[in-house]
Tab-separated table of C-alpha atoms in Angstrom:
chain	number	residue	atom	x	y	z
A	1	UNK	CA	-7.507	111.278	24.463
A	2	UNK	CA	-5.204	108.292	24.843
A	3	UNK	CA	-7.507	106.048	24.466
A	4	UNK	CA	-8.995	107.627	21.327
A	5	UNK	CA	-5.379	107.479	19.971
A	6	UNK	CA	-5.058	103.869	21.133
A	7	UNK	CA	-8.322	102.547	19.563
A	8	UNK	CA	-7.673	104.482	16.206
A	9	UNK	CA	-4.125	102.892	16.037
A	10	UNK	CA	-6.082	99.278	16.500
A	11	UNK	CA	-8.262	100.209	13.580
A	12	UNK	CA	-5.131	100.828	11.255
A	13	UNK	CA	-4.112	97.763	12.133
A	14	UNK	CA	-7.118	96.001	11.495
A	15	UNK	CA	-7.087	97.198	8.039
A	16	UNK	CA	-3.768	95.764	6.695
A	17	UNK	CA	-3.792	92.905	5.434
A	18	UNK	CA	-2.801	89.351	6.465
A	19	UNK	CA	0.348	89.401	4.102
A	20	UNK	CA	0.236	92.691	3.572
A	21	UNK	CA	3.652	95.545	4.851
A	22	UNK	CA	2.565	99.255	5.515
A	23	UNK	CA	5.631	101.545	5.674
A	24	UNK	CA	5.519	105.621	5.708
A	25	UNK	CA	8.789	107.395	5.225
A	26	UNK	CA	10.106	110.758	5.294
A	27	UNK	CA	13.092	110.547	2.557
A	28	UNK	CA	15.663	108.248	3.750
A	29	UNK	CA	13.704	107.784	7.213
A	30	UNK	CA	11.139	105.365	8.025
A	31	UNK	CA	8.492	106.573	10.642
A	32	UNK	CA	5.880	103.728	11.036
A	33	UNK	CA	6.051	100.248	9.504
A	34	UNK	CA	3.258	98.026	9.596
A	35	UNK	CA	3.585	94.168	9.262
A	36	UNK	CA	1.150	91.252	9.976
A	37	UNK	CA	1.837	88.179	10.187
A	38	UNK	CA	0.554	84.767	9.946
A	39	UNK	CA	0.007	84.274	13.298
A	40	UNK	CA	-2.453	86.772	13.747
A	41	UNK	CA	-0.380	89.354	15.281
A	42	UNK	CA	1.020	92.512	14.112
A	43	UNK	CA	4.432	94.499	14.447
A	44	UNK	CA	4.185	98.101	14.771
A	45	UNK	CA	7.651	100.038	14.236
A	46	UNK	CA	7.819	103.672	15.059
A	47	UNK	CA	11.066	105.702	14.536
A	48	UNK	CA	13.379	102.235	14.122
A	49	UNK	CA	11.446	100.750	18.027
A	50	UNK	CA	9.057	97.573	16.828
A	51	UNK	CA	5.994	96.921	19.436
A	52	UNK	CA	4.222	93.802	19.089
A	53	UNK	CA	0.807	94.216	19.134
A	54	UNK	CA	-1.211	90.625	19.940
A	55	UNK	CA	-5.155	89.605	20.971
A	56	UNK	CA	-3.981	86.985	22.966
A	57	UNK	CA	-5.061	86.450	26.965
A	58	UNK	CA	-8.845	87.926	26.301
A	59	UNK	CA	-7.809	91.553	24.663
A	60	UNK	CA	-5.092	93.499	22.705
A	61	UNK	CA	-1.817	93.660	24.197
A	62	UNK	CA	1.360	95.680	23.584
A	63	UNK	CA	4.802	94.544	24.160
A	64	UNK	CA	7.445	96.615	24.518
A	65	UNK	CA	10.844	94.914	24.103
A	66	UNK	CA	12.498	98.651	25.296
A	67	UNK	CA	9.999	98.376	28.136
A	68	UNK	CA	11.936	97.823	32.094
A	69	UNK	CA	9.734	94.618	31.963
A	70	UNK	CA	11.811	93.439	29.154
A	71	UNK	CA	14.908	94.957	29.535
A	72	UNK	CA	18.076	92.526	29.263
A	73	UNK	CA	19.654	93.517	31.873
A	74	UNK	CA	16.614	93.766	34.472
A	75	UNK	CA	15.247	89.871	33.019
A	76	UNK	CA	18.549	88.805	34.383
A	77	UNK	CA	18.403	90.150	38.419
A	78	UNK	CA	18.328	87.339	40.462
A	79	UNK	CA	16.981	87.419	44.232
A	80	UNK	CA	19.603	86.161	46.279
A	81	UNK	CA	19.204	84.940	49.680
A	82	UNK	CA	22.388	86.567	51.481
A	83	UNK	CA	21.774	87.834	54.623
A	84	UNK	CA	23.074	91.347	56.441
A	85	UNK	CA	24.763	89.863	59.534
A	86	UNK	CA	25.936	86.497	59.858
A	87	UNK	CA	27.380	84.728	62.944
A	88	UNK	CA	29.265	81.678	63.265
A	89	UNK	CA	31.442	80.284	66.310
A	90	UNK	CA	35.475	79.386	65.214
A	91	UNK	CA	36.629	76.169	65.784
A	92	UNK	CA	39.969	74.829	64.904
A	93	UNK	CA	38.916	71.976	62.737
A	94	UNK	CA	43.086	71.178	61.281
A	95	UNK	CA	46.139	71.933	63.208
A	96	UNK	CA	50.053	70.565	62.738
A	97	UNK	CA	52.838	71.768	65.615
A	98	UNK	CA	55.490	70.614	64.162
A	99	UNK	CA	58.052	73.403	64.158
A	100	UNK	CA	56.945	73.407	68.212
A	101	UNK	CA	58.553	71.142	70.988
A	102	UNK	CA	56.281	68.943	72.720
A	103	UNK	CA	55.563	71.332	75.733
A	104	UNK	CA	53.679	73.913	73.588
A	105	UNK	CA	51.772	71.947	70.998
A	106	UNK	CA	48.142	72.280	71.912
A	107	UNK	CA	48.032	75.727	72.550
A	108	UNK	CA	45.829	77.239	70.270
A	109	UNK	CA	42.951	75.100	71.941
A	110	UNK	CA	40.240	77.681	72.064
A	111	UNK	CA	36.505	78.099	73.676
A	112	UNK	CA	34.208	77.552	70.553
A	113	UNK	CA	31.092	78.702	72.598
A	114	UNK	CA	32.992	82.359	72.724
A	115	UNK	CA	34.779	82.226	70.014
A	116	UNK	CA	32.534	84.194	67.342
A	117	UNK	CA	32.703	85.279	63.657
A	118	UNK	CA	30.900	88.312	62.361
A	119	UNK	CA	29.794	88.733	59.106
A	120	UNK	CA	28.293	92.154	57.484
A	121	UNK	CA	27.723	91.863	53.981
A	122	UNK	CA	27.418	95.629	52.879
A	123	UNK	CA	27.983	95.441	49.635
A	124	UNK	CA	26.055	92.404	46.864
A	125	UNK	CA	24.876	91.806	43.576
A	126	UNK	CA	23.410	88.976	41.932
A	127	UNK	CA	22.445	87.885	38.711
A	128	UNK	CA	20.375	84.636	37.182
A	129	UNK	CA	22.145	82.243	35.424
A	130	UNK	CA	18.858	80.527	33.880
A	131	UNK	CA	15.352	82.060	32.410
A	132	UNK	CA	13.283	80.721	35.112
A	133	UNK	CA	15.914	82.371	37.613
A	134	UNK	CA	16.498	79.252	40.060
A	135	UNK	CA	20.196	79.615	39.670
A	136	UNK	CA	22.276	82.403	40.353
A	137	UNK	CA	25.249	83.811	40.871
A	138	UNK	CA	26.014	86.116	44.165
A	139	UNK	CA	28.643	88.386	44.903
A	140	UNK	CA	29.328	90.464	47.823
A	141	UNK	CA	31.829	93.144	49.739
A	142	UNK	CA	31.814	93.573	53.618
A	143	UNK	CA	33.309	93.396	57.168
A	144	UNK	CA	34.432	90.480	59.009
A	145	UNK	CA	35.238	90.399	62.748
A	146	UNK	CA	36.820	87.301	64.468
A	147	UNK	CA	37.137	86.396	68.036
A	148	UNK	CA	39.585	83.392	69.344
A	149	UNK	CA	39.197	83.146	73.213
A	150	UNK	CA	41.816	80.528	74.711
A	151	UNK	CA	40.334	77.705	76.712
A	152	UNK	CA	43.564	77.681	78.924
A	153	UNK	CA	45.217	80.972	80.449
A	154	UNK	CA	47.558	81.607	77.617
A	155	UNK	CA	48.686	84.587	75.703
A	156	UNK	CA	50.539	84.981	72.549
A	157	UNK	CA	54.350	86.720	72.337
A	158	UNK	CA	56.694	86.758	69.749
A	159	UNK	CA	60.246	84.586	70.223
A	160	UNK	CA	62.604	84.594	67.306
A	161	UNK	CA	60.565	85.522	64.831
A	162	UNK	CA	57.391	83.191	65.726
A	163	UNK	CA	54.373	83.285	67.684
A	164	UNK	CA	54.770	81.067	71.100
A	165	UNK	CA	52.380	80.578	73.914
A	166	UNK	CA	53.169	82.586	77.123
A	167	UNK	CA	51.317	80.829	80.740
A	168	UNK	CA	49.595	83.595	82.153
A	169	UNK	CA	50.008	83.638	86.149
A	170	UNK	CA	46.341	83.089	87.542
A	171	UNK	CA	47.859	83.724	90.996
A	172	UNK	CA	49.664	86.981	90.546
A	173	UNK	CA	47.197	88.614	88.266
A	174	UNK	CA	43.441	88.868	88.838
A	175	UNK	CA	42.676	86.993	85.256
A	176	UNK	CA	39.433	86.613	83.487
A	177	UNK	CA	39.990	85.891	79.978
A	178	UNK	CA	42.078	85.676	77.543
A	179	UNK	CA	41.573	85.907	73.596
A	180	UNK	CA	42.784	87.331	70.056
A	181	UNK	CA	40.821	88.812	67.826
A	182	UNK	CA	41.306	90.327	63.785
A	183	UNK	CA	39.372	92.855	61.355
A	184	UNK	CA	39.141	92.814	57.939
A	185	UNK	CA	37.318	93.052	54.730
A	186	UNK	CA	35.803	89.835	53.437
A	187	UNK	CA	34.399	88.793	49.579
A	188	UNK	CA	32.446	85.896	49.173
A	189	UNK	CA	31.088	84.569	45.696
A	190	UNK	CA	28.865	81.800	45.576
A	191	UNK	CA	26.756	80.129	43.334
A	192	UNK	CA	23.001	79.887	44.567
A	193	UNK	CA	20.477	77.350	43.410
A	194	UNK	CA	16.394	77.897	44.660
A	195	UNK	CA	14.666	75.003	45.495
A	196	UNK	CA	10.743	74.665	46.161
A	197	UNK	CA	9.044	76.423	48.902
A	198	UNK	CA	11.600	79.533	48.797
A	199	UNK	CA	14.277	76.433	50.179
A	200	UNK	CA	17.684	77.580	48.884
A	201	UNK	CA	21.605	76.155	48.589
A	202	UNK	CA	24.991	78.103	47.948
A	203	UNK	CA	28.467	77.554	47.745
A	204	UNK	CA	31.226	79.014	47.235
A	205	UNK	CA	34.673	80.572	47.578
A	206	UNK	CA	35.928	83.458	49.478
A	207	UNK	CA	38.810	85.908	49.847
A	208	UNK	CA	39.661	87.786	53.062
A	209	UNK	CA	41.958	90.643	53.403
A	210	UNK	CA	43.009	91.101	57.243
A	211	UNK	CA	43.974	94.562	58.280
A	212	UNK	CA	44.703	94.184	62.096
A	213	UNK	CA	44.910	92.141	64.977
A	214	UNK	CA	45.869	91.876	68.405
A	215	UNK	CA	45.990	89.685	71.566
A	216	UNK	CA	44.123	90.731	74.956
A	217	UNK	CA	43.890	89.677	78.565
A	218	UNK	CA	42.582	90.467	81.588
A	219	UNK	CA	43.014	91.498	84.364
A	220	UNK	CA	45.232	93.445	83.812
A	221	UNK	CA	44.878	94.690	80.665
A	222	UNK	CA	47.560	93.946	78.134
A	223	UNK	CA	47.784	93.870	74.347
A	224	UNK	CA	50.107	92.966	71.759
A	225	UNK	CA	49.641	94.057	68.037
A	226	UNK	CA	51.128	92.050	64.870
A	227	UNK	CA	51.128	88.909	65.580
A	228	UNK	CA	51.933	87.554	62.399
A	229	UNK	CA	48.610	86.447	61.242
A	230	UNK	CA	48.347	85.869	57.450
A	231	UNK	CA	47.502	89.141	55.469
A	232	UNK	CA	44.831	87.442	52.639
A	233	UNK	CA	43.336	84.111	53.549
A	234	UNK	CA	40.845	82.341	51.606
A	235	UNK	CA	38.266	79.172	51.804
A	236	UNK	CA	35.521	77.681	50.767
A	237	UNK	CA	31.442	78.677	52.227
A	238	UNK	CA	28.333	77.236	52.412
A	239	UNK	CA	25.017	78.244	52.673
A	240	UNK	CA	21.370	76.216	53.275
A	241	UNK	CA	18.378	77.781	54.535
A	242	UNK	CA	14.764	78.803	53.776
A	243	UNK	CA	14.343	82.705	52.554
A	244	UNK	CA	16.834	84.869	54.080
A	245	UNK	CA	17.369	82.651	57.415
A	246	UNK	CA	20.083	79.857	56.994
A	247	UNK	CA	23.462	78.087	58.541
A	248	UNK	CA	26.400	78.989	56.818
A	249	UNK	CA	29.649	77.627	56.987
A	250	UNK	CA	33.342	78.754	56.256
A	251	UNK	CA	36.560	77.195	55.932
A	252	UNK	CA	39.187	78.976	55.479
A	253	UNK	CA	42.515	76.753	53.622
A	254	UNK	CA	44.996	78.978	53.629
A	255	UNK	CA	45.734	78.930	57.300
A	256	UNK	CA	45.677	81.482	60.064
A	257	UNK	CA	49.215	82.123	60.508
A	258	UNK	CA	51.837	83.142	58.380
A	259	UNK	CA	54.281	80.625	56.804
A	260	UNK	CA	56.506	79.324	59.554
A	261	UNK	CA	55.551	82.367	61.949
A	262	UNK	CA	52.702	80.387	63.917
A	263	UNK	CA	51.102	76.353	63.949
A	264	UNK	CA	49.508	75.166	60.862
A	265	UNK	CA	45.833	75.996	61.428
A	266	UNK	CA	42.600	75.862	59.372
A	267	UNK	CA	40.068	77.402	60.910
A	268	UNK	CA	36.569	76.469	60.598
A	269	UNK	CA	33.407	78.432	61.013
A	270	UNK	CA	29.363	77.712	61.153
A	271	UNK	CA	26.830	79.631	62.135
A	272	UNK	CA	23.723	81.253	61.207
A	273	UNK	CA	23.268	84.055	58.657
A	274	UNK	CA	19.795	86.527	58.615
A	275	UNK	CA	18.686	89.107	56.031
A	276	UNK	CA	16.229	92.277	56.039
């Protein structure tokens, strides 16, 4: 029956003219406009929706601007390659002790090898910035974990109203390790730019709102909560890969610490990032 319907409109349209308009109303109301033009094709408009009706690529066609194939919003989705989880090892790449005495500058030497950075973006979107969708724009909400394990056996205390090391006796207590660690929720947005052969670059900013942290070390176990690291941090990232597998990069300028609560630090992260 369709097709009946189909091939009978196609023979209407045949009929009109090459400069010819075909328009049936109902008072004020147009139903169906007809209108072909010089280029051999023909608009069809049915209750104020036009479909373009063409014999190009072998056969009649009809395109349907309302269609999802040609809906604005849709032509403008862009593929990003941000991955799930992401995991990068912290390094201290900037550090300035000034407000310390001799004796304790250093201290926040850490173990890069244990020293890890979680990513989970939860939360994206992404949209093209050009028709043939090779740049784009990427946005995205999620957790971030970070782990700082000391290279010497150090923990953190507060003295008047900053964060100092404390030595932790190796003798006296069985120790293992110790470290500090933060949670938080993390936003990068980065622009994204495709390259041949599904090869991609991004870069970026990013904002970082921490909501707690503590120290740890063992043995025994003890912990201390607060220690004045810096509530929203930000930085730059960077992303290069092929698909959804790539090294990222983070660097964060703000600092770790609060103002005059802890050493000047700018903490630098790289790693690997995968997607599903």
């Amino acid at each position: 029956m369709k097709r009946i319907i189909f091939i009978s409109l196609l023979g209407l349209l045949c009929s009109v003219s090459a400069s010819a308009q075909t328009q049936i109303s109902a008072g004020d109301k147009q139903i169906l406009t007809i209108d072909h033009t010089k280029k051999g094709e023909v608009t069809l408009g049915v209750g104020g929706i036009e479909f373009l009706v063409t014999g190009k690529g072998g056969g009649d066609a009809v395109n349907i601007p309302g269609s999802s194939k040609n809906n604005a919003y849709r032509g403008r989705y862009y593929s990003s390659h941000l991955g799930v989880f992401e995991l990068g090892f912290n390094i201290a790449a900037r550090s300035s002790y000034d407000a310390y005495p001799d004796s304790e500058k250093g201290f926040m030497e850490l173990n890069t090898g244990k020293s890890a950075q979680i990513n989970l973006n939860l939360l994206s979107t992404s949209f093209a910035l050009n028709r043939s969708k090779t740049l784009g724009m990427v946005m995205a909400m999620g957790l971030q974990f970070n782990n700082y394990r000391f290279a010497e056996p150090i923990t953190l205390q507060k003295l008047d109203g900053m964060i100092h090391p404390s030595v932790i006796d190796t003798e006296k207590t069985n120790y293992k390790k110790s470290k500090f660690t933060s949670f938080g929720i993390w936003v990068p947005v980065m622009f994204e730019a495709a390259i041949a052969n599904k090869f991609f670059i991004a870069a970026g900013i990013y904002g970082s709102l921490n909501m707690c942290d503590h120290t740890k070390y063992s043995s025994p176990k003890r912990k201390l909560h607060g220690i004045y690291m810096a509530p929203l941090t930000g930085g730059v990232t960077a992303r290069i890969g092929f698909k959804k597998i790539y090294v990222m990069g983070n660097y964060n300028l703000s600092g770790l610490f609060k103002k005059d609560k802890g050493p000047d630090i700018n903490m630098l992260s790289v790693g690997f990032g995968v997607g599903f």
